[in-house]
Short mmCIF file of C-alpha atoms and ligand atoms in Angstrom, two decimals:
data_model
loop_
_atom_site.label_atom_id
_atom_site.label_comp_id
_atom_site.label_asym_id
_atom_site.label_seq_id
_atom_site.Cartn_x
_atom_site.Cartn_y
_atom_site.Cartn_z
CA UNK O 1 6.03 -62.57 13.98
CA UNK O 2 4.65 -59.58 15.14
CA UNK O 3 0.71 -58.40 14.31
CA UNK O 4 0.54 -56.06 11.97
CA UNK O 5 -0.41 -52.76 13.34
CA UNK O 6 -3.95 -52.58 10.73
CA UNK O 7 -5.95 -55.27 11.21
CA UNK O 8 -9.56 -56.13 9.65
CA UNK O 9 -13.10 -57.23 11.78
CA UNK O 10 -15.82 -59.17 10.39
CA UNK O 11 -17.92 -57.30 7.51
CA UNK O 12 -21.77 -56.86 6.62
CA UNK O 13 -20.55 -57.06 2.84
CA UNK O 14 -22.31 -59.94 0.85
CA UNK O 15 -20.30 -62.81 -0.22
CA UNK O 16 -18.24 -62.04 -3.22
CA UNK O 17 -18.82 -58.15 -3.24
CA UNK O 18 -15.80 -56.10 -4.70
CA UNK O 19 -15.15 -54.45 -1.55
CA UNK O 20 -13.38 -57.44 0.02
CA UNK O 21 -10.34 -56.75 -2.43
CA UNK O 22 -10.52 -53.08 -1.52
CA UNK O 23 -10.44 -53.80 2.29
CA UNK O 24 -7.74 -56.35 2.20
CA UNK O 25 -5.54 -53.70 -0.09
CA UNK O 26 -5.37 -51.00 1.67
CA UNK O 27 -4.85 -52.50 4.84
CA UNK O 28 -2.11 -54.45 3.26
CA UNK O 29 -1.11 -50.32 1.96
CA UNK O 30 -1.82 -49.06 5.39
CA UNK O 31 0.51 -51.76 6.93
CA UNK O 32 3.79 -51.17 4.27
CA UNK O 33 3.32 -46.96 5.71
CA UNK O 34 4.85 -46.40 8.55
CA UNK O 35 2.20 -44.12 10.04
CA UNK O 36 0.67 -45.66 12.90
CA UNK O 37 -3.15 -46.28 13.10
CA UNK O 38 -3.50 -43.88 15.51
CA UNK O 39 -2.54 -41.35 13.34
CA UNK O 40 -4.87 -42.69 10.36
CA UNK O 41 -8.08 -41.57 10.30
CA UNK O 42 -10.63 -43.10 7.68
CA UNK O 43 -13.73 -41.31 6.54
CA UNK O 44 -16.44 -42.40 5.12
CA UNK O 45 -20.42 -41.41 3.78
CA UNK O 46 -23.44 -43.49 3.96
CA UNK O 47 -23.62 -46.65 1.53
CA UNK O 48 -21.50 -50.11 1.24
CA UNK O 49 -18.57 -48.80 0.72
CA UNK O 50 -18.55 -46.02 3.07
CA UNK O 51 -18.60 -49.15 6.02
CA UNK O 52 -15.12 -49.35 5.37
CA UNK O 53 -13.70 -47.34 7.93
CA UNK O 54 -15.50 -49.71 10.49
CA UNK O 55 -13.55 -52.48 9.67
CA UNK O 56 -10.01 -51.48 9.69
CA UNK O 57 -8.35 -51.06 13.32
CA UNK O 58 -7.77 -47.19 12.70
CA UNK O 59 -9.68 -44.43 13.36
CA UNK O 60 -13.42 -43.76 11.42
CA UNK O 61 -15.81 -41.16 10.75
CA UNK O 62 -18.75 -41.74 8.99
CA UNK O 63 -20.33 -38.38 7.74
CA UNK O 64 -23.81 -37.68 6.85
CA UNK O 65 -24.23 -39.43 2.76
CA UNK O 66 -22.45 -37.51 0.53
CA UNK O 67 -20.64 -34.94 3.42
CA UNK O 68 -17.48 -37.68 3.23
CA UNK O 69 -15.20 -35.06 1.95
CA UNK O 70 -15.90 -31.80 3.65
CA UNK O 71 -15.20 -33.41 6.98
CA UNK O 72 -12.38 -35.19 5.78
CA UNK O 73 -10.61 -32.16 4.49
CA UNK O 74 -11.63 -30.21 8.35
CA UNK O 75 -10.25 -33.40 10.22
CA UNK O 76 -6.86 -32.56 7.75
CA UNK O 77 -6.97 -28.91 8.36
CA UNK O 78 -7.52 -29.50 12.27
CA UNK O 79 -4.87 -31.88 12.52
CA UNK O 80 -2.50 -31.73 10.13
CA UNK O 81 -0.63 -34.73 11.50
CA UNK O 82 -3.08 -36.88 10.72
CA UNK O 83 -3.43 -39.36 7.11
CA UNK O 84 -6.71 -38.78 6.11
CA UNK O 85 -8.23 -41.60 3.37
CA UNK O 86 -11.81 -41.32 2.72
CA UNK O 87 -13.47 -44.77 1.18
CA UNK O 88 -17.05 -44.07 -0.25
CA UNK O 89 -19.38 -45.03 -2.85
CA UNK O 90 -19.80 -43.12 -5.86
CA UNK O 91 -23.42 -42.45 -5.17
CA UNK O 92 -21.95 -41.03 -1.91
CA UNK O 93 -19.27 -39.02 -4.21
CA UNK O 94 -20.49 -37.91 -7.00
CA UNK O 95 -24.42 -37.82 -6.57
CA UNK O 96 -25.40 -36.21 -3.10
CA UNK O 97 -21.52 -35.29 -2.42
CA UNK O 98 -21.28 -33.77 -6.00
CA UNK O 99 -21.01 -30.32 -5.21
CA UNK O 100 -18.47 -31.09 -2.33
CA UNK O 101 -16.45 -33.63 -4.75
CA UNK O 102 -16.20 -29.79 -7.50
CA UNK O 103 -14.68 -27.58 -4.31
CA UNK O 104 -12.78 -29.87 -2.34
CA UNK O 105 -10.80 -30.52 -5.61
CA UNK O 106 -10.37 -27.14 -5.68
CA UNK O 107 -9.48 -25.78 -2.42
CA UNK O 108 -6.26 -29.17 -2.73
CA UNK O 109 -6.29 -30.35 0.85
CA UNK O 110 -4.26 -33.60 1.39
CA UNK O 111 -6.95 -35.82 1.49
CA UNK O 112 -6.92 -39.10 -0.30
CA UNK O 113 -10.03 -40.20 -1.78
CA UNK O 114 -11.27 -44.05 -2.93
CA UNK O 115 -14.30 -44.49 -4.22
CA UNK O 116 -15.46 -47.47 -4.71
CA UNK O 117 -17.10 -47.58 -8.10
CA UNK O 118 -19.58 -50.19 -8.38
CA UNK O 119 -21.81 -47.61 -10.97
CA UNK O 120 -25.00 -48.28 -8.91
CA UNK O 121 -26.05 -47.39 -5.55
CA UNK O 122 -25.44 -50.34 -3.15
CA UNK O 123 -27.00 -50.02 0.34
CA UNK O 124 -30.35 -49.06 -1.16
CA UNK O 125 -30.34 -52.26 -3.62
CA UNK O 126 -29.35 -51.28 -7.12
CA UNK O 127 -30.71 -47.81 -8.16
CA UNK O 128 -28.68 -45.75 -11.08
CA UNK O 129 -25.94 -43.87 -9.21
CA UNK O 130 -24.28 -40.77 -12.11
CA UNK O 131 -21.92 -43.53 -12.90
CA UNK O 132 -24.49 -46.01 -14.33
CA UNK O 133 -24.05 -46.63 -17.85
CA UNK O 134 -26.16 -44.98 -20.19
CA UNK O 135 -29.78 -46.76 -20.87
CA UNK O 136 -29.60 -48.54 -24.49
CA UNK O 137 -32.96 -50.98 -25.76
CA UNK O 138 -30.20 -53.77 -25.21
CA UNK O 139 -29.55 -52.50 -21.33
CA UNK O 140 -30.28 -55.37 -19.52
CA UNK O 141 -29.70 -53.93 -16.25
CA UNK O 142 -32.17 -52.42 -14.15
CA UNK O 143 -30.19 -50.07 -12.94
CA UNK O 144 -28.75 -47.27 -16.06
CA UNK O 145 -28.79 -43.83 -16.73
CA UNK O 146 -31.60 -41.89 -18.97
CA UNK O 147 -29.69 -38.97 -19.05
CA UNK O 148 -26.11 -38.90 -19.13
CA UNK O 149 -23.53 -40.73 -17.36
CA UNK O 150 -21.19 -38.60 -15.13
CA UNK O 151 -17.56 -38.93 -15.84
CA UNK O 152 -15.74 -38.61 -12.60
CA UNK O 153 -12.09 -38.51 -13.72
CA UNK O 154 -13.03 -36.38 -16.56
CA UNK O 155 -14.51 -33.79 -14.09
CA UNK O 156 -11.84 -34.03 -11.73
CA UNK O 157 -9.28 -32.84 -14.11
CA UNK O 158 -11.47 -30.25 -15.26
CA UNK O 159 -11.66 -28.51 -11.58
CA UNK O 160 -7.86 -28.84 -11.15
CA UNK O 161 -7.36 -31.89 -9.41
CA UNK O 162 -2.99 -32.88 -8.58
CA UNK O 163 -3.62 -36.88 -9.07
CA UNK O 164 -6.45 -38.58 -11.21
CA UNK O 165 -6.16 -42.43 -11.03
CA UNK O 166 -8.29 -45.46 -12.14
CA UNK O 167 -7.94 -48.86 -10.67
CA UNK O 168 -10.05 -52.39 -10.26
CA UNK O 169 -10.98 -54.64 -7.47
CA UNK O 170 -9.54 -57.26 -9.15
CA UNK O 171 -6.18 -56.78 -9.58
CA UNK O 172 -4.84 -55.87 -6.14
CA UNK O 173 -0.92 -55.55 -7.08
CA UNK O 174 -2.10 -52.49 -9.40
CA UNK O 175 -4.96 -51.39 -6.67
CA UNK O 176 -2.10 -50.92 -3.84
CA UNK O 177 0.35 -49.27 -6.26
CA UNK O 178 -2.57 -46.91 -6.83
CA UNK O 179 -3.42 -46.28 -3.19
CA UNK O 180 0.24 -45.78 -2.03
CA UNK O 181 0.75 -43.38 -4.79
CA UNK O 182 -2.49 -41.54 -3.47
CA UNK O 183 -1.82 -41.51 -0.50
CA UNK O 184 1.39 -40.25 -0.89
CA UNK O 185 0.84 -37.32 -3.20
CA UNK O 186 0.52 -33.81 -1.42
CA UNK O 187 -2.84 -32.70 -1.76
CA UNK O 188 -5.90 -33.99 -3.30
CA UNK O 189 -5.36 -37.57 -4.88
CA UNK O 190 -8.69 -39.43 -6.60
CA UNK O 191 -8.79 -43.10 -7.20
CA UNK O 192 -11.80 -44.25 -8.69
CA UNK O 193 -12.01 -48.31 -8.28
CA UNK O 194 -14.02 -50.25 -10.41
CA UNK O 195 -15.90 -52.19 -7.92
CA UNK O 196 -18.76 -54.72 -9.25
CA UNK O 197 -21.78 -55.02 -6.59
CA UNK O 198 -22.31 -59.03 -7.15
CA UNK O 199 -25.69 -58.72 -5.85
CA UNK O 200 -27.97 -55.44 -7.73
CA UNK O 201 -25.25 -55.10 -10.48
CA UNK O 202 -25.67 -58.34 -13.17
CA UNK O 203 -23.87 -56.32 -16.26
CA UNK O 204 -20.63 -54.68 -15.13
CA UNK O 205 -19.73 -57.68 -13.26
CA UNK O 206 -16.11 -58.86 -12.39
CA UNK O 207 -15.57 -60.66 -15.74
CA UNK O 208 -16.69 -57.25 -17.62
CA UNK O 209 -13.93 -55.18 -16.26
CA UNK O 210 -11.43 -58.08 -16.14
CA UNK O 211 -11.76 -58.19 -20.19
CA UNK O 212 -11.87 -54.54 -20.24
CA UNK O 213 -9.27 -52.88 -17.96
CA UNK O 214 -5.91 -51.73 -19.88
CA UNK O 215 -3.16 -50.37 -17.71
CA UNK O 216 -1.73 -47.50 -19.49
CA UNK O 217 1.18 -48.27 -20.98
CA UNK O 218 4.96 -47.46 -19.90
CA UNK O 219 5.19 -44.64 -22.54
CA UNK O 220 1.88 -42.45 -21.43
CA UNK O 221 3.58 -39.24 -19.42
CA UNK O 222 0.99 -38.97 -16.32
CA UNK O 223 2.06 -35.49 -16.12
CA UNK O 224 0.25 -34.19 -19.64
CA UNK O 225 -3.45 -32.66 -18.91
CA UNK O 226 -4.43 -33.08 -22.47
CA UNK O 227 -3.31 -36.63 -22.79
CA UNK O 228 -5.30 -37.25 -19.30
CA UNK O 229 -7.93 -35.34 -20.90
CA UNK O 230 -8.48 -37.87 -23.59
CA UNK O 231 -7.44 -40.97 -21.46
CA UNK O 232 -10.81 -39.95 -19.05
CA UNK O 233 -12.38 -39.83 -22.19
CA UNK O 234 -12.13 -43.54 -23.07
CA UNK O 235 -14.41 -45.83 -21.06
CA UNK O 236 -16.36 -48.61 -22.68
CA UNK O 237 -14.93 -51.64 -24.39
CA UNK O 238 -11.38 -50.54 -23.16
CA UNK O 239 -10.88 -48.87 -20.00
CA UNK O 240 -7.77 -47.44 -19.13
CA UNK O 241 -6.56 -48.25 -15.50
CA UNK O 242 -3.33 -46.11 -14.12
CA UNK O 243 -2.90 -42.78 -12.75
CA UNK O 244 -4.20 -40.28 -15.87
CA UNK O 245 -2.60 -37.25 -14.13
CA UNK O 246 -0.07 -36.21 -11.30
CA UNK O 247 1.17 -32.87 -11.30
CA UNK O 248 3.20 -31.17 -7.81
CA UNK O 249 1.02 -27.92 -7.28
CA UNK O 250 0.67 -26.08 -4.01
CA UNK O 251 -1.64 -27.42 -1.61
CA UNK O 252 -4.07 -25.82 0.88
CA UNK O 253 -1.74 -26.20 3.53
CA UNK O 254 1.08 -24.13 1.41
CA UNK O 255 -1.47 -21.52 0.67
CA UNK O 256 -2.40 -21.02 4.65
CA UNK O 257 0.64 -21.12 6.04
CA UNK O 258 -0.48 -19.96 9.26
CA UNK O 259 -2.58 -22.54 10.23
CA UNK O 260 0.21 -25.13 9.49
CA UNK O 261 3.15 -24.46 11.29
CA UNK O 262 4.89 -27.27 13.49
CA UNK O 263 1.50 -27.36 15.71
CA UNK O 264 -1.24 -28.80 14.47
CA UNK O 265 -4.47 -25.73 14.46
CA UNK O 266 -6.05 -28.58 17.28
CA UNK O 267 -3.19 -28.54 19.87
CA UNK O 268 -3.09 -24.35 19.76
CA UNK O 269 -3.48 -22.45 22.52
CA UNK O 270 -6.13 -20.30 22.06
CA UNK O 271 -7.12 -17.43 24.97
CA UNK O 272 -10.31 -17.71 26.93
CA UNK O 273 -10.26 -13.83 25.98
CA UNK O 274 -9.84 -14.39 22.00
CA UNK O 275 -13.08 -16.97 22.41
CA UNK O 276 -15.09 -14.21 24.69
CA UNK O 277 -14.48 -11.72 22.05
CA UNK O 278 -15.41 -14.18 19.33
CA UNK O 279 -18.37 -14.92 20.87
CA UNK O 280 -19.24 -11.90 21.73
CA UNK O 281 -18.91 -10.61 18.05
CA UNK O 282 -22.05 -12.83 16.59
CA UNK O 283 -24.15 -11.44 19.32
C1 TPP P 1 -29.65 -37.52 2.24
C2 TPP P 1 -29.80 -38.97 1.94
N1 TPP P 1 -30.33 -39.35 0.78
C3 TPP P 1 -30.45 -40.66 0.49
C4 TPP P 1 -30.04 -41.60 1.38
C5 TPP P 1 -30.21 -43.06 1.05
N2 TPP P 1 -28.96 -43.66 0.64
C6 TPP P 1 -28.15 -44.28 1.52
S1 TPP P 1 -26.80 -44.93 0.82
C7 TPP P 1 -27.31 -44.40 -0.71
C8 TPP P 1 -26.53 -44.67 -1.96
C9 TPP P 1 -25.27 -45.42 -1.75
O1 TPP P 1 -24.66 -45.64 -2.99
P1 TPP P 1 -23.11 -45.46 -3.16
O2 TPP P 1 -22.63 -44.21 -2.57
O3 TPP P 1 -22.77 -45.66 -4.60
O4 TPP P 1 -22.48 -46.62 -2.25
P2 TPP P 1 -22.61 -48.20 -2.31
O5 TPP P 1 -23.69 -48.56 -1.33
O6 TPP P 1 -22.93 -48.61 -3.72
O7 TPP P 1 -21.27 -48.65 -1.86
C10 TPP P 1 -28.51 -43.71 -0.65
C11 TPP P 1 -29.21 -43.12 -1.80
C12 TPP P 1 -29.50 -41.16 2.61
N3 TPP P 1 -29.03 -42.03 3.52
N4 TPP P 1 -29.38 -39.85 2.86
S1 SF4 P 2 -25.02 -54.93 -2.22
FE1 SF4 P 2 -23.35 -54.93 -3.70
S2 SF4 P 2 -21.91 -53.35 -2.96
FE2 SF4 P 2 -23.26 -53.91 -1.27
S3 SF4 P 2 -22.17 -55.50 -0.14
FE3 SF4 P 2 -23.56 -56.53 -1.58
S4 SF4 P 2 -22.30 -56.89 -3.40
FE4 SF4 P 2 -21.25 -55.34 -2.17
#
């Protein structure tokens, strides 16, 4: 049998963590795509999650924390040749990258983004990320929010974003239908993965989201904003998994036309004079 063309190396990940799942998926994803590695790049932030794209055989980035997504969407625009999937935290997402997570949605580059939900912040042992759950007398954790708690796919639909999905860690059949519908869709595609952090996160653990994950059911019509709307809204003893919202709307790349003909902006010639000139102009 031939080795598959993604392949994983040895993580830094503690024993049990949520992120295994993730890994294993979408390389499993990455492997049923024909694209070729070389042509996959992954990006990622700072934090657990955003390790992933050093342990997959493709290519990685790792931006500054919280920058996943604006150098994600330049690698795209560069090269638009390339499948860009960018796996990150959401501390990395929503916290520190929160302002880039609000205008990459709107500007619709093809990007695919994972984040791996785990509602605290990893790497830095178990503060409240904005997806902590809200602090209650009976709040065991440590780690929960005073004010309130961000709702990413909720905000996502508000700024205009083409494909709004929820998944888990621990139910990989519906995490790679999720992914491969992402990373399929033209444009912007969130899927926010419930994640639990085994070692700083003791109350939204794998057996909490196992009882409380509901796929939507065969009957919800993913393409209805005010149905997604109120599905985003629902997130405590039930938690809808599925994608909320798809809709086909033009992308960056069909808004600049120019920059995305059959060569990719990177592999354009551009004249020593034009870049004099350039120059020339900030001086
Ligand atoms: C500008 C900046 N602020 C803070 C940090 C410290 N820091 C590193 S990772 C991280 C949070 C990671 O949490 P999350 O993105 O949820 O990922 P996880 O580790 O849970 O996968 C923080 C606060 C940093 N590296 N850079
Ligand atoms: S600290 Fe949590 S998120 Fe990080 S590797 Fe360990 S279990 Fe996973």
């Amino acid at each position: 049998m031939n080795k598959p063309a993604f392949t994983t190396y040895d993580t830094a990940w503690c024993p049990g963590c949520g992120n295994y799942a993730i890994l294993e998926t979408l390389t499993g994803v990455l492997n049923q795509l024909a694209t070729p590695p070389h042509q996959v790049v992954l990006v990622g932030g700072i934090g657990q999650a955003a390790k992933t794209n050093q342990y997959i055989t493709a290519n990685g980035f790792s931006g500054l924390h919280g920058r996943s997504l604006p150098a994600a969407a330049a690698i795209k625009i560069a090269n638009n040749d390339l499948t860009v999937i960018v796996n990150t935290g959401d501390g990395d997402s929503y916290g520190e990258g929160g302002n880039h997570f609000l205008h990459n949605i709107r500007r619709n580059v093809d990007i695919t983004h994972f984040v791996h939900d785990n509602q605290i912040y990893g790497l830095t042992k178990g503060q409240p990320s904005p997806t902590s759950d809200p602090c209650d007398p009976l709040h065991k954790a440590a780690a929960c929010n005073m004010g309130a708690t961000f709702n990413p796919l909720l905000v996502a639909l508000a700024a205009g974003a083409t494909f709004v999905a929820r998944s888990f860690s621990g139910d990989k059949k519906h995490l790679a239908d999720m992914m491969s519908a992402a990373i399929k869709h033209p444009g912007y595609a969130l899927v926010d993965i419930l994640q639990p952090c085994v070692s700083f996160n003791k109350v939204n653990t794998f057996a909490y989201y196992k009882q409380r994950v509901k796929p939507l059911d065969d009957r919800y019509d993913p393409t209805n904003k005010l149905a997604a709307i109120e599905k985003a809204m629902e997130f405590g003893d039930a938690i809808p998994i599925g994608i909320l919202y798809q809709q086909a709307t033009p992308t960056y790349a069909d808004k600049r036309p120019e920059l995305f003909d059959n060569t990719p902006l990177v592999d354009k010639h551009v004249p020593q004079s034009a870049i004099e000139t350039l120059i020339k102009s900030y001086i």
